[in-house]
Amino acid sequence: MQPLLTACGTVTSTNDVALDLLKSGAPTGTAVYAHQQTAGRGRHGRQWHSPPGCALYLSLVVRDPRLQRQLTWVPLAVGVAVASMLRSQDGVEVGIKWPNDLVVGGRKVGGILCEGSVGTGGVTGVVCGIGLNANHVLADFPPELQPLATSLAMVTGRTFGVDELAQRTHRAILNELEQLLQGGPAHLLPRLRQLDTTAGRRVEFLTASGDTARGRVLGIADDGGLRVQDEMGGEHKLMAGEVRFVADTGPDSRSPSF
Ligand code: BTN
């Protein structure tokens, strides 16, 4: 039997490897992590900077008939799983910037990209990819990311073994997803609300009609969307995308998203 978690050297993207595994019938929990990615992907078509040796790049296959009903919760569950693990096992005060950026002290320490495989009956499976900045020093980030990014080592002063981190991350995500698929989001939602760092913040966001607007985050809605009140008092619920923090007075030049 194929081991559930496999280490690989250099790959284009662990999501590519996991999508191939998904298509070839690999069961839920099958996961790969890599030393380096040559074409690491982020959300919204962005590149995920993936230098060798200092980060965790891990992707995990989920294939389950119950998946379709919980699809929007899957990336949120992955974020909650990893943030909770890092808080309880490593003492790192990781928060979530909705929907699923992992942040410490306002800087990004990890990101999640879930990609699906769609068959005739709907979504047949999903690959959950996570990038965690483990042992970067500031100079390991490209200059444009240096004001925005951090690593577990930078915030704790400790070195993190990537193999061990991969095993713990894999276990935490699998447990959280099993809970979600079995019991729905009831257990997840209060923890997501606790970890979320956007509530009360002034943000710039895209409305459903595609306009850029500014407002204040009211919190996470019952369905996992983000409730935002615009400057005219109108309420919006964002189901996808992201928000950009802006200063309470005037525009903030520091965007926490990358
Ligand atoms: C984001 O915040 O934009 C999401 C970043 C996701 C990066 C991870 S690294 C492992 C997996 N493979 C990829 O190519 N992307 C995800």
mmCIF file of C-alpha atoms and ligand atoms in Angstrom:
data_model
loop_
_atom_site.group_PDB
_atom_site.id
_atom_site.type_symbol
_atom_site.label_atom_id
_atom_site.label_comp_id
_atom_site.label_asym_id
_atom_site.label_seq_id
_atom_site.Cartn_x
_atom_site.Cartn_y
_atom_site.Cartn_z
ATOM 1 C CA MET A 1 0.000 0.000 0.000
ATOM 2 C CA GLN A 2 1.194 3.518 -0.840
ATOM 3 C CA PRO A 3 2.286 5.489 2.252
ATOM 4 C CA LEU A 4 -0.117 8.303 3.070
ATOM 5 C CA LEU A 5 2.521 11.022 3.427
ATOM 6 C CA THR A 6 5.442 11.036 0.984
ATOM 7 C CA ALA A 7 8.410 13.403 0.860
ATOM 8 C CA CYS A 8 9.602 14.478 -2.579
ATOM 9 C CA GLY A 9 12.551 16.606 -3.666
ATOM 10 C CA THR A 10 11.877 19.307 -6.229
ATOM 11 C CA VAL A 11 8.473 19.439 -7.935
ATOM 12 C CA THR A 12 6.628 22.055 -9.986
ATOM 13 C CA SER A 13 3.921 22.302 -7.341
ATOM 14 C CA THR A 14 2.842 19.786 -4.719
ATOM 15 C CA ASN A 15 -0.728 20.602 -5.814
ATOM 16 C CA ASP A 16 0.161 19.268 -9.309
ATOM 17 C CA VAL A 17 1.468 16.044 -7.774
ATOM 18 C CA ALA A 18 -1.579 15.675 -5.519
ATOM 19 C CA LEU A 19 -4.007 16.437 -8.393
ATOM 20 C CA ASP A 20 -2.359 13.608 -10.374
ATOM 21 C CA LEU A 21 -2.714 11.326 -7.341
ATOM 22 C CA LEU A 22 -6.366 12.353 -7.007
ATOM 23 C CA LYS A 23 -7.006 11.548 -10.684
ATOM 24 C CA SER A 24 -5.320 8.173 -10.345
ATOM 25 C CA GLY A 25 -7.644 7.196 -7.483
ATOM 26 C CA ALA A 26 -5.564 7.921 -4.377
ATOM 27 C CA PRO A 27 -7.631 7.821 -1.180
ATOM 28 C CA THR A 28 -8.333 10.665 1.248
ATOM 29 C CA GLY A 29 -5.275 11.587 3.272
ATOM 30 C CA THR A 30 -2.749 10.778 0.552
ATOM 31 C CA ALA A 31 -0.300 13.656 0.764
ATOM 32 C CA VAL A 32 3.032 14.851 -0.547
ATOM 33 C CA TYR A 33 5.458 17.463 0.651
ATOM 34 C CA ALA A 34 8.398 18.882 -1.218
ATOM 35 C CA HIS A 35 11.805 20.375 -0.527
ATOM 36 C CA GLN A 36 11.283 22.984 -3.244
ATOM 37 C CA GLN A 37 8.690 24.017 -5.837
ATOM 38 C CA THR A 38 9.652 25.471 -9.206
ATOM 39 C CA ALA A 39 6.127 26.687 -10.000
ATOM 40 C CA GLY A 40 4.470 27.084 -6.603
ATOM 41 C CA ARG A 41 0.990 28.590 -6.942
ATOM 42 C CA GLY A 42 -0.792 31.006 -4.653
ATOM 43 C CA ARG A 43 -4.409 32.174 -4.688
ATOM 44 C CA HIS A 44 -5.709 34.470 -7.430
ATOM 45 C CA GLY A 45 -3.100 33.264 -9.931
ATOM 46 C CA ARG A 46 -0.222 34.523 -7.851
ATOM 47 C CA GLN A 47 3.130 32.806 -7.630
ATOM 48 C CA TRP A 48 4.065 31.175 -4.315
ATOM 49 C CA HIS A 49 7.734 31.848 -3.670
ATOM 50 C CA SER A 50 9.118 28.373 -2.884
ATOM 51 C CA PRO A 51 12.851 28.355 -2.149
ATOM 52 C CA PRO A 52 14.527 25.076 -1.123
ATOM 53 C CA GLY A 53 14.827 23.900 2.439
ATOM 54 C CA CYS A 54 13.187 26.577 4.541
ATOM 55 C CA ALA A 55 9.458 25.972 4.155
ATOM 56 C CA LEU A 56 6.803 23.310 4.181
ATOM 57 C CA TYR A 57 5.005 22.779 0.871
ATOM 58 C CA LEU A 58 2.366 20.117 1.439
ATOM 59 C CA SER A 59 -0.698 18.985 -0.501
ATOM 60 C CA LEU A 60 -3.298 16.488 0.570
ATOM 61 C CA VAL A 61 -5.981 14.592 -1.352
ATOM 62 C CA VAL A 62 -9.591 14.582 -0.152
ATOM 63 C CA ARG A 63 -12.035 12.303 -1.920
ATOM 64 C CA ASP A 64 -15.321 11.791 -0.180
ATOM 65 C CA PRO A 65 -18.989 11.606 -1.137
ATOM 66 C CA ARG A 66 -19.767 14.074 1.690
ATOM 67 C CA LEU A 67 -17.356 16.633 0.237
ATOM 68 C CA GLN A 68 -19.791 18.403 -2.108
ATOM 69 C CA ARG A 69 -21.933 19.650 0.808
ATOM 70 C CA GLN A 70 -18.991 21.084 2.761
ATOM 71 C CA LEU A 71 -16.904 22.382 -0.116
ATOM 72 C CA THR A 72 -16.738 26.046 0.914
ATOM 73 C CA TRP A 73 -15.674 25.018 4.408
ATOM 74 C CA VAL A 74 -12.692 22.909 3.322
ATOM 75 C CA PRO A 75 -10.074 25.700 2.986
ATOM 76 C CA LEU A 76 -11.395 27.335 6.165
ATOM 77 C CA ALA A 77 -11.041 24.013 7.999
ATOM 78 C CA VAL A 78 -7.455 23.624 6.780
ATOM 79 C CA GLY A 79 -6.590 27.085 8.113
ATOM 80 C CA VAL A 80 -8.203 26.410 11.474
ATOM 81 C CA ALA A 81 -6.458 23.011 11.707
ATOM 82 C CA VAL A 82 -2.992 24.409 11.098
ATOM 83 C CA ALA A 83 -3.437 27.583 13.164
ATOM 84 C CA SER A 84 -4.774 25.551 16.114
ATOM 85 C CA MET A 85 -1.920 23.064 15.844
ATOM 86 C CA LEU A 86 0.740 25.789 15.817
ATOM 87 C CA ARG A 87 -0.888 27.529 18.783
ATOM 88 C CA SER A 88 -1.321 24.449 20.941
ATOM 89 C CA GLN A 89 1.840 22.521 20.046
ATOM 90 C CA ASP A 90 4.325 25.299 19.309
ATOM 91 C CA GLY A 91 2.975 28.251 21.282
ATOM 92 C CA VAL A 92 2.890 30.446 18.168
ATOM 93 C CA GLU A 93 0.040 32.983 18.188
ATOM 94 C CA VAL A 94 -1.181 32.280 14.683
ATOM 95 C CA GLY A 95 -4.358 33.957 13.519
ATOM 96 C CA ILE A 96 -6.373 33.697 10.335
ATOM 97 C CA LYS A 97 -6.920 36.529 7.921
ATOM 98 C CA TRP A 98 -10.153 35.495 6.218
ATOM 99 C CA PRO A 99 -10.460 33.364 4.304
ATOM 100 C CA ASN A 100 -7.341 31.393 5.000
ATOM 101 C CA ASP A 101 -4.098 33.313 5.292
ATOM 102 C CA LEU A 102 -2.148 32.310 8.374
ATOM 103 C CA VAL A 103 -0.722 35.383 10.075
ATOM 104 C CA VAL A 104 1.415 36.223 13.092
ATOM 105 C CA GLY A 105 1.642 39.811 14.257
ATOM 106 C CA GLY A 106 0.037 41.027 11.026
ATOM 107 C CA ARG A 107 2.541 39.228 8.793
ATOM 108 C CA LYS A 108 1.803 36.222 6.660
ATOM 109 C CA VAL A 109 3.336 32.932 7.810
ATOM 110 C CA GLY A 110 1.368 30.566 5.573
ATOM 111 C CA GLY A 111 -1.231 30.246 2.860
ATOM 112 C CA ILE A 112 -3.708 27.694 1.593
ATOM 113 C CA LEU A 113 -4.750 26.864 -1.948
ATOM 114 C CA CYS A 114 -7.471 24.259 -2.477
ATOM 115 C CA GLU A 115 -8.054 23.030 -6.013
ATOM 116 C CA GLY A 116 -10.767 20.640 -7.129
ATOM 117 C CA SER A 117 -11.314 17.943 -9.674
ATOM 118 C CA VAL A 118 -14.786 18.143 -11.197
ATOM 119 C CA GLY A 119 -16.535 15.101 -12.652
ATOM 120 C CA THR A 120 -20.005 14.693 -14.187
ATOM 121 C CA GLY A 121 -21.574 14.327 -10.726
ATOM 122 C CA GLY A 122 -19.941 17.504 -9.358
ATOM 123 C CA VAL A 123 -16.738 17.841 -7.414
ATOM 124 C CA THR A 124 -15.180 14.421 -6.984
ATOM 125 C CA GLY A 125 -12.206 15.447 -4.964
ATOM 126 C CA VAL A 126 -10.138 18.298 -3.684
ATOM 127 C CA VAL A 127 -6.463 18.886 -3.168
ATOM 128 C CA CYS A 128 -5.573 21.059 -0.178
ATOM 129 C CA GLY A 129 -2.196 22.744 -0.542
ATOM 130 C CA ILE A 130 -0.504 24.546 2.287
ATOM 131 C CA GLY A 131 2.674 26.560 2.324
ATOM 132 C CA LEU A 132 4.159 27.309 5.746
ATOM 133 C CA ASN A 133 7.163 29.571 6.187
ATOM 134 C CA ALA A 134 9.164 27.501 8.660
ATOM 135 C CA ASN A 135 12.815 28.489 8.825
ATOM 136 C CA HIS A 136 13.099 31.575 6.630
ATOM 137 C CA VAL A 137 15.213 34.475 7.742
ATOM 138 C CA LEU A 138 14.090 37.830 6.378
ATOM 139 C CA ALA A 139 16.600 37.713 3.499
ATOM 140 C CA ASP A 140 15.029 34.455 2.225
ATOM 141 C CA PHE A 141 11.947 36.444 1.144
ATOM 142 C CA PRO A 142 12.057 38.578 -2.003
ATOM 143 C CA PRO A 143 12.375 42.290 -1.113
ATOM 144 C CA GLU A 144 8.718 43.068 -1.892
ATOM 145 C CA LEU A 145 7.551 40.414 0.604
ATOM 146 C CA GLN A 146 9.955 41.299 3.397
ATOM 147 C CA PRO A 147 7.635 43.877 5.061
ATOM 148 C CA LEU A 148 4.689 41.468 4.832
ATOM 149 C CA ALA A 149 6.011 38.004 5.619
ATOM 150 C CA THR A 150 7.393 36.120 8.571
ATOM 151 C CA SER A 151 8.352 32.558 9.476
ATOM 152 C CA LEU A 152 7.899 30.285 12.467
ATOM 153 C CA ALA A 153 11.631 30.561 13.158
ATOM 154 C CA MET A 154 11.533 34.351 13.003
ATOM 155 C CA VAL A 155 8.765 34.554 15.594
ATOM 156 C CA THR A 156 10.022 31.840 17.954
ATOM 157 C CA GLY A 157 13.800 31.908 17.518
ATOM 158 C CA ARG A 158 13.675 28.112 17.048
ATOM 159 C CA THR A 159 14.400 25.906 14.050
ATOM 160 C CA PHE A 160 11.552 23.706 12.805
ATOM 161 C CA GLY A 161 12.217 20.218 11.408
ATOM 162 C CA VAL A 162 10.301 20.183 8.129
ATOM 163 C CA ASP A 163 9.683 16.382 8.158
ATOM 164 C CA GLU A 164 8.224 16.517 11.635
ATOM 165 C CA LEU A 165 6.213 19.644 10.779
ATOM 166 C CA ALA A 166 4.845 17.848 7.710
ATOM 167 C CA GLN A 167 3.672 14.898 9.806
ATOM 168 C CA ARG A 168 1.978 17.102 12.379
ATOM 169 C CA THR A 169 0.364 19.294 9.721
ATOM 170 C CA HIS A 170 -0.899 16.259 7.827
ATOM 171 C CA ARG A 171 -2.427 14.772 10.978
ATOM 172 C CA ALA A 172 -4.033 18.058 12.062
ATOM 173 C CA ILE A 173 -5.626 18.675 8.637
ATOM 174 C CA LEU A 174 -6.913 15.111 8.359
ATOM 175 C CA ASN A 175 -8.507 15.242 11.820
ATOM 176 C CA GLU A 176 -10.169 18.598 11.122
ATOM 177 C CA LEU A 177 -11.502 17.474 7.732
ATOM 178 C CA GLU A 178 -12.836 14.225 9.176
ATOM 179 C CA GLN A 179 -14.691 16.235 11.828
ATOM 180 C CA LEU A 180 -16.071 18.574 9.145
ATOM 181 C CA LEU A 181 -17.223 15.757 6.885
ATOM 182 C CA GLN A 182 -18.795 13.870 9.770
ATOM 183 C CA GLY A 183 -20.392 16.657 11.775
ATOM 184 C CA GLY A 184 -20.560 19.695 9.495
ATOM 185 C CA PRO A 185 -19.157 23.129 10.361
ATOM 186 C CA ALA A 186 -20.773 23.557 13.806
ATOM 187 C CA HIS A 187 -17.532 22.720 15.604
ATOM 188 C CA LEU A 188 -15.421 24.751 13.185
ATOM 189 C CA LEU A 189 -17.282 28.071 13.095
ATOM 190 C CA PRO A 190 -16.645 29.282 16.680
ATOM 191 C CA ARG A 191 -12.971 28.402 16.365
ATOM 192 C CA LEU A 192 -12.731 30.226 13.049
ATOM 193 C CA ARG A 193 -14.335 33.284 14.651
ATOM 194 C CA GLN A 194 -11.863 33.123 17.522
ATOM 195 C CA LEU A 195 -8.862 32.888 15.221
ATOM 196 C CA ASP A 196 -10.012 35.476 12.684
ATOM 197 C CA THR A 197 -8.002 38.696 12.724
ATOM 198 C CA THR A 198 -10.243 40.767 10.430
ATOM 199 C CA ALA A 199 -13.220 41.536 12.735
ATOM 200 C CA GLY A 200 -13.475 45.285 13.383
ATOM 201 C CA ARG A 201 -10.776 46.153 10.851
ATOM 202 C CA ARG A 202 -11.226 48.739 8.130
ATOM 203 C CA VAL A 203 -10.783 47.088 4.751
ATOM 204 C CA GLU A 204 -10.962 47.520 1.018
ATOM 205 C CA PHE A 205 -12.921 44.830 -0.784
ATOM 206 C CA LEU A 206 -14.608 43.921 -4.058
ATOM 207 C CA THR A 207 -18.398 44.062 -4.041
ATOM 208 C CA ALA A 208 -20.534 41.421 -5.786
ATOM 209 C CA SER A 209 -20.849 43.807 -8.731
ATOM 210 C CA GLY A 210 -17.077 44.065 -9.013
ATOM 211 C CA ASP A 211 -16.617 47.583 -7.588
ATOM 212 C CA THR A 212 -13.910 48.387 -5.082
ATOM 213 C CA ALA A 213 -15.368 49.606 -1.790
ATOM 214 C CA ARG A 214 -14.204 50.391 1.707
ATOM 215 C CA GLY A 215 -15.805 49.477 4.974
ATOM 216 C CA ARG A 216 -15.439 47.678 8.270
ATOM 217 C CA VAL A 217 -15.497 43.941 8.894
ATOM 218 C CA LEU A 218 -18.431 42.863 11.036
ATOM 219 C CA GLY A 219 -17.284 39.260 11.387
ATOM 220 C CA ILE A 220 -17.626 35.769 9.978
ATOM 221 C CA ALA A 221 -21.142 34.843 8.839
ATOM 222 C CA ASP A 222 -22.803 31.548 9.764
ATOM 223 C CA ASP A 223 -21.986 30.164 6.326
ATOM 224 C CA GLY A 224 -18.287 31.078 6.565
ATOM 225 C CA GLY A 225 -18.516 34.233 4.421
ATOM 226 C CA LEU A 226 -17.184 37.580 5.617
ATOM 227 C CA ARG A 227 -19.671 40.269 6.664
ATOM 228 C CA VAL A 228 -18.515 43.771 5.805
ATOM 229 C CA GLN A 229 -20.332 47.070 6.287
ATOM 230 C CA ASP A 230 -19.477 49.668 3.654
ATOM 231 C CA GLU A 231 -19.046 53.381 4.317
ATOM 232 C CA MET A 232 -22.695 54.046 3.364
ATOM 233 C CA GLY A 233 -23.904 51.539 5.959
ATOM 234 C CA GLY A 234 -24.735 48.792 3.441
ATOM 235 C CA GLU A 235 -23.919 45.229 4.398
ATOM 236 C CA HIS A 236 -22.050 42.833 2.110
ATOM 237 C CA LYS A 237 -21.222 39.184 2.478
ATOM 238 C CA LEU A 238 -18.044 38.105 0.754
ATOM 239 C CA MET A 239 -17.919 34.437 -0.158
ATOM 240 C CA ALA A 240 -14.596 34.458 -1.981
ATOM 241 C CA GLY A 241 -11.672 36.713 -2.652
ATOM 242 C CA GLU A 242 -9.889 38.625 0.042
ATOM 243 C CA VAL A 243 -9.847 41.936 1.843
ATOM 244 C CA ARG A 244 -7.044 44.463 2.083
ATOM 245 C CA PHE A 245 -6.538 46.190 5.389
ATOM 246 C CA VAL A 246 -6.502 49.978 5.202
ATOM 247 C CA ALA A 247 -5.632 52.453 7.938
ATOM 248 C CA ASP A 248 -8.507 54.110 9.786
ATOM 249 C CA THR A 249 -7.400 57.457 8.373
ATOM 250 C CA GLY A 250 -6.169 57.472 4.802
ATOM 251 C CA PRO A 251 -4.950 54.577 2.743
ATOM 252 C CA ASP A 252 -2.541 52.083 4.268
ATOM 253 C CA SER A 253 0.445 51.434 2.037
ATOM 254 C CA ARG A 254 1.123 48.070 3.725
ATOM 255 C CA SER A 255 -0.985 45.393 2.110
ATOM 256 C CA PRO A 256 -0.895 42.198 4.174
ATOM 257 C CA SER A 257 -1.855 40.058 1.187
ATOM 258 C CA PHE A 258 0.520 38.380 -1.164
HETATM 259 C C1 BTN B 1 -1.885 31.759 -0.933
HETATM 260 O O1 BTN B 1 -1.852 32.284 0.182
HETATM 261 O O2 BTN B 1 -1.924 32.462 -1.955
HETATM 262 C C2 BTN B 1 -1.905 30.256 -1.043
HETATM 263 C C3 BTN B 1 -0.514 29.674 -1.081
HETATM 264 C C4 BTN B 1 -0.512 28.175 -1.182
HETATM 265 C C5 BTN B 1 0.883 27.622 -1.354
HETATM 266 C C6 BTN B 1 0.915 26.126 -1.249
HETATM 267 S S1 BTN B 1 2.560 25.497 -1.153
HETATM 268 C C7 BTN B 1 1.944 23.895 -1.356
HETATM 269 C C8 BTN B 1 0.892 23.967 -2.430
HETATM 270 N N1 BTN B 1 1.502 23.932 -3.742
HETATM 271 C C9 BTN B 1 1.318 25.053 -4.421
HETATM 272 O O3 BTN B 1 1.729 25.282 -5.578
HETATM 273 N N2 BTN B 1 0.603 25.914 -3.691
HETATM 274 C C10 BTN B 1 0.258 25.369 -2.395
#
